[in-house]
């Protein structure tokens, strides 16, 4: 884990953005298309920690972006070049534009100033979406990445952020994947090589300290 001073230097609210990844009803909600992932996100406390991070970001002036994966009812523009995409077409709950499934899931509260970025294709919340342009316009230097899943979308977001020149921070207990043990392995052996790994409490303390200085 980084020292408090190191993490605090990275988390200047003026240059920090929190990205929540696919924390939507149809993924982590009670009626999820992926019940095993939804159960893990909730039982592990990851979803609750994402909500805590969002609340703290609102209080400290850190911009929040919610990355949502969805598809049109007619499937137009959706990717079909991977097994994952084809399987998603057969799930009983589909992430259809305008449906409850693509709303940000409780207990996360979407603030008035939050940005919601929706994508119709691909695996990454960053590449091929508006996220990079928004981050640059916001003056972002550090991107906090939290949400699901540790299997696909979260690593994609972290890799893309690093490739684009941002410093990535991953709160390890605000990320979930399946099976349960995979998340810790992914963070330790892969994401820790390219991102600063911390706990939710460590991030919250830094944001609180920054708020006290302002």
PDB file of N, CA and C in Angstrom, residues 12-56:
ATOM      1  N   UNK A  12      -5.269  15.115  -5.171  1.00  0.00           N
ATOM      2  CA  UNK A  12      -5.682  16.516  -5.138  1.00  0.00           C
ATOM      3  C   UNK A  12      -7.048  16.615  -5.819  1.00  0.00           C
ATOM      4  N   UNK A  13      -8.091  17.058  -5.109  1.00  0.00           N
ATOM      5  CA  UNK A  13      -9.440  17.077  -5.696  1.00  0.00           C
ATOM      6  C   UNK A  13      -9.531  17.803  -7.030  1.00  0.00           C
ATOM      7  N   UNK A  14      -8.717  18.836  -7.219  1.00  0.00           N
ATOM      8  CA  UNK A  14      -8.787  19.607  -8.464  1.00  0.00           C
ATOM      9  C   UNK A  14      -8.347  18.799  -9.668  1.00  0.00           C
ATOM     10  N   UNK A  15      -7.523  17.781  -9.448  1.00  0.00           N
ATOM     11  CA  UNK A  15      -7.021  17.003 -10.575  1.00  0.00           C
ATOM     12  C   UNK A  15      -7.411  15.545 -10.518  1.00  0.00           C
ATOM     13  N   UNK A  16      -8.416  15.225  -9.686  1.00  0.00           N
ATOM     14  CA  UNK A  16      -8.822  13.834  -9.489  1.00  0.00           C
ATOM     15  C   UNK A  16     -10.253  13.618  -9.959  1.00  0.00           C
ATOM     16  N   UNK A  17     -10.495  12.484 -10.597  1.00  0.00           N
ATOM     17  CA  UNK A  17     -11.845  12.076 -11.027  1.00  0.00           C
ATOM     18  C   UNK A  17     -12.080  10.657 -10.535  1.00  0.00           C
ATOM     19  N   UNK A  18     -13.286  10.409 -10.051  1.00  0.00           N
ATOM     20  CA  UNK A  18     -13.696   9.057  -9.659  1.00  0.00           C
ATOM     21  C   UNK A  18     -14.540   8.458 -10.775  1.00  0.00           C
ATOM     22  N   UNK A  19     -14.124   7.308 -11.281  1.00  0.00           N
ATOM     23  CA  UNK A  19     -14.857   6.595 -12.330  1.00  0.00           C
ATOM     24  C   UNK A  19     -15.492   5.349 -11.722  1.00  0.00           C
ATOM     25  N   UNK A  20     -16.822   5.278 -11.708  1.00  0.00           N
ATOM     26  CA  UNK A  20     -17.492   4.047 -11.297  1.00  0.00           C
ATOM     27  C   UNK A  20     -17.786   3.235 -12.548  1.00  0.00           C
ATOM     28  N   UNK A  21     -17.492   1.959 -12.479  1.00  0.00           N
ATOM     29  CA  UNK A  21     -17.557   1.094 -13.662  1.00  0.00           C
ATOM     30  C   UNK A  21     -18.717   0.106 -13.557  1.00  0.00           C
ATOM     31  N   UNK A  22     -19.682   0.249 -14.439  1.00  0.00           N
ATOM     32  CA  UNK A  22     -20.816  -0.679 -14.587  1.00  0.00           C
ATOM     33  C   UNK A  22     -21.531  -0.992 -13.278  1.00  0.00           C
ATOM     34  N   UNK A  23     -21.638   0.011 -12.421  1.00  0.00           N
ATOM     35  CA  UNK A  23     -22.393  -0.159 -11.166  1.00  0.00           C
ATOM     36  C   UNK A  23     -23.866   0.138 -11.444  1.00  0.00           C
ATOM     37  N   UNK A  24     -24.450  -0.667 -12.295  1.00  0.00           N
ATOM     38  CA  UNK A  24     -25.817  -0.448 -12.770  1.00  0.00           C
ATOM     39  C   UNK A  24     -26.720  -1.575 -12.312  1.00  0.00           C
ATOM     40  N   UNK A  25     -28.029  -1.275 -12.288  1.00  0.00           N
ATOM     41  CA  UNK A  25     -29.004  -2.219 -11.754  1.00  0.00           C
ATOM     42  C   UNK A  25     -28.916  -3.596 -12.399  1.00  0.00           C
ATOM     43  N   UNK A  26     -28.743  -3.639 -13.711  1.00  0.00           N
ATOM     44  CA  UNK A  26     -28.737  -4.917 -14.414  1.00  0.00           C
ATOM     45  C   UNK A  26     -27.472  -5.723 -14.245  1.00  0.00           C
ATOM     46  N   UNK A  27     -26.478  -5.142 -13.560  1.00  0.00           N
ATOM     47  CA  UNK A  27     -25.218  -5.844 -13.305  1.00  0.00           C
ATOM     48  C   UNK A  27     -25.044  -6.149 -11.821  1.00  0.00           C
ATOM     49  N   UNK A  28     -25.278  -5.163 -10.958  1.00  0.00           N
ATOM     50  CA  UNK A  28     -25.042  -5.374  -9.525  1.00  0.00           C
ATOM     51  C   UNK A  28     -26.318  -5.264  -8.688  1.00  0.00           C
ATOM     52  N   UNK A  29     -27.464  -5.039  -9.327  1.00  0.00           N
ATOM     53  CA  UNK A  29     -28.723  -4.917  -8.605  1.00  0.00           C
ATOM     54  C   UNK A  29     -29.338  -6.261  -8.251  1.00  0.00           C
ATOM     55  N   UNK A  30     -30.445  -6.257  -7.513  1.00  0.00           N
ATOM     56  CA  UNK A  30     -31.108  -7.502  -7.093  1.00  0.00           C
ATOM     57  C   UNK A  30     -31.576  -8.365  -8.259  1.00  0.00           C
ATOM     58  N   UNK A  31     -31.919  -7.736  -9.376  1.00  0.00           N
ATOM     59  CA  UNK A  31     -32.378  -8.481 -10.550  1.00  0.00           C
ATOM     60  C   UNK A  31     -31.316  -8.497 -11.641  1.00  0.00           C
ATOM     61  N   UNK A  32     -30.085  -8.720 -11.244  1.00  0.00           N
ATOM     62  CA  UNK A  32     -28.948  -8.681 -12.155  1.00  0.00           C
ATOM     63  C   UNK A  32     -28.997  -9.787 -13.202  1.00  0.00           C
ATOM     64  N   UNK A  33     -28.475  -9.480 -14.374  1.00  0.00           N
ATOM     65  CA  UNK A  33     -28.262 -10.499 -15.399  1.00  0.00           C
ATOM     66  C   UNK A  33     -27.126 -11.435 -14.995  1.00  0.00           C
ATOM     67  N   UNK A  34     -26.314 -10.985 -14.042  1.00  0.00           N
ATOM     68  CA  UNK A  34     -25.139 -11.744 -13.594  1.00  0.00           C
ATOM     69  C   UNK A  34     -25.226 -11.908 -12.081  1.00  0.00           C
ATOM     70  N   UNK A  35     -26.103 -12.798 -11.601  1.00  0.00           N
ATOM     71  CA  UNK A  35     -26.366 -12.889 -10.156  1.00  0.00           C
ATOM     72  C   UNK A  35     -25.138 -13.219  -9.318  1.00  0.00           C
ATOM     73  N   UNK A  36     -24.222 -14.019  -9.841  1.00  0.00           N
ATOM     74  CA  UNK A  36     -23.020 -14.352  -9.066  1.00  0.00           C
ATOM     75  C   UNK A  36     -22.168 -13.110  -8.843  1.00  0.00           C
ATOM     76  N   UNK A  37     -22.022 -12.309  -9.893  1.00  0.00           N
ATOM     77  CA  UNK A  37     -21.254 -11.071  -9.773  1.00  0.00           C
ATOM     78  C   UNK A  37     -21.966 -10.086  -8.850  1.00  0.00           C
ATOM     79  N   UNK A  38     -23.280  -9.968  -8.996  1.00  0.00           N
ATOM     80  CA  UNK A  38     -24.043  -9.061  -8.143  1.00  0.00           C
ATOM     81  C   UNK A  38     -23.906  -9.463  -6.675  1.00  0.00           C
ATOM     82  N   UNK A  39     -23.993 -10.756  -6.404  1.00  0.00           N
ATOM     83  CA  UNK A  39     -23.852 -11.245  -5.029  1.00  0.00           C
ATOM     84  C   UNK A  39     -22.478 -10.906  -4.482  1.00  0.00           C
ATOM     85  N   UNK A  40     -21.449 -11.116  -5.269  1.00  0.00           N
ATOM     86  CA  UNK A  40     -20.092 -10.837  -4.814  1.00  0.00           C
ATOM     87  C   UNK A  40     -19.898  -9.339  -4.569  1.00  0.00           C
ATOM     88  N   UNK A  41     -20.433  -8.509  -5.465  1.00  0.00           N
ATOM     89  CA  UNK A  41     -20.291  -7.057  -5.304  1.00  0.00           C
ATOM     90  C   UNK A  41     -20.928  -6.585  -4.012  1.00  0.00           C
ATOM     91  N   UNK A  42     -22.042  -7.205  -3.642  1.00  0.00           N
ATOM     92  CA  UNK A  42     -22.758  -6.787  -2.437  1.00  0.00           C
ATOM     93  C   UNK A  42     -22.208  -7.452  -1.185  1.00  0.00           C
ATOM     94  N   UNK A  43     -22.003  -8.754  -1.229  1.00  0.00           N
ATOM     95  CA  UNK A  43     -21.559  -9.464  -0.023  1.00  0.00           C
ATOM     96  C   UNK A  43     -20.142  -9.088   0.383  1.00  0.00           C
ATOM     97  N   UNK A  44     -19.305  -8.730  -0.578  1.00  0.00           N
ATOM     98  CA  UNK A  44     -17.932  -8.341  -0.276  1.00  0.00           C
ATOM     99  C   UNK A  44     -17.834  -6.929   0.289  1.00  0.00           C
ATOM    100  N   UNK A  45     -18.907  -6.160   0.126  1.00  0.00           N
ATOM    101  CA  UNK A  45     -18.876  -4.761   0.549  1.00  0.00           C
ATOM    102  C   UNK A  45     -18.378  -3.821  -0.527  1.00  0.00           C
ATOM    103  N   UNK A  46     -18.027  -4.358  -1.692  1.00  0.00           N
ATOM    104  CA  UNK A  46     -17.470  -3.510  -2.755  1.00  0.00           C
ATOM    105  C   UNK A  46     -18.456  -2.434  -3.201  1.00  0.00           C
ATOM    106  N   UNK A  47     -19.714  -2.811  -3.409  1.00  0.00           N
ATOM    107  CA  UNK A  47     -20.700  -1.833  -3.872  1.00  0.00           C
ATOM    108  C   UNK A  47     -20.920  -0.749  -2.817  1.00  0.00           C
ATOM    109  N   UNK A  48     -20.970  -1.148  -1.563  1.00  0.00           N
ATOM    110  CA  UNK A  48     -21.115  -0.167  -0.482  1.00  0.00           C
ATOM    111  C   UNK A  48     -19.917   0.774  -0.453  1.00  0.00           C
ATOM    112  N   UNK A  49     -18.737   0.245  -0.715  1.00  0.00           N
ATOM    113  CA  UNK A  49     -17.548   1.096  -0.721  1.00  0.00           C
ATOM    114  C   UNK A  49     -17.538   2.049  -1.911  1.00  0.00           C
ATOM    115  N   UNK A  50     -18.047   1.597  -3.039  1.00  0.00           N
ATOM    116  CA  UNK A  50     -18.182   2.518  -4.174  1.00  0.00           C
ATOM    117  C   UNK A  50     -19.103   3.673  -3.792  1.00  0.00           C
ATOM    118  N   UNK A  51     -20.206   3.356  -3.122  1.00  0.00           N
ATOM    119  CA  UNK A  51     -21.143   4.396  -2.682  1.00  0.00           C
ATOM    120  C   UNK A  51     -20.472   5.361  -1.710  1.00  0.00           C
ATOM    121  N   UNK A  52     -19.636   4.849  -0.831  1.00  0.00           N
ATOM    122  CA  UNK A  52     -18.903   5.708   0.113  1.00  0.00           C
ATOM    123  C   UNK A  52     -17.940   6.624  -0.627  1.00  0.00           C
ATOM    124  N   UNK A  53     -17.271   6.098  -1.629  1.00  0.00           N
ATOM    125  CA  UNK A  53     -16.344   6.902  -2.421  1.00  0.00           C
ATOM    126  C   UNK A  53     -17.090   8.003  -3.171  1.00  0.00           C
ATOM    127  N   UNK A  54     -18.246   7.666  -3.743  1.00  0.00           N
ATOM    128  CA  UNK A  54     -19.032   8.657  -4.476  1.00  0.00           C
ATOM    129  C   UNK A  54     -19.489   9.769  -3.532  1.00  0.00           C
ATOM    130  N   UNK A  55     -19.976   9.395  -2.364  1.00  0.00           N
ATOM    131  CA  UNK A  55     -20.430  10.392  -1.395  1.00  0.00           C
ATOM    132  C   UNK A  55     -19.282  11.316  -0.980  1.00  0.00           C
ATOM    133  N   UNK A  56     -18.111  10.734  -0.749  1.00  0.00           N
ATOM    134  CA  UNK A  56     -16.947  11.537  -0.357  1.00  0.00           C
ATOM    135  C   UNK A  56     -16.495  12.438  -1.493  1.00  0.00           C
TER     136      UNK A  56
END
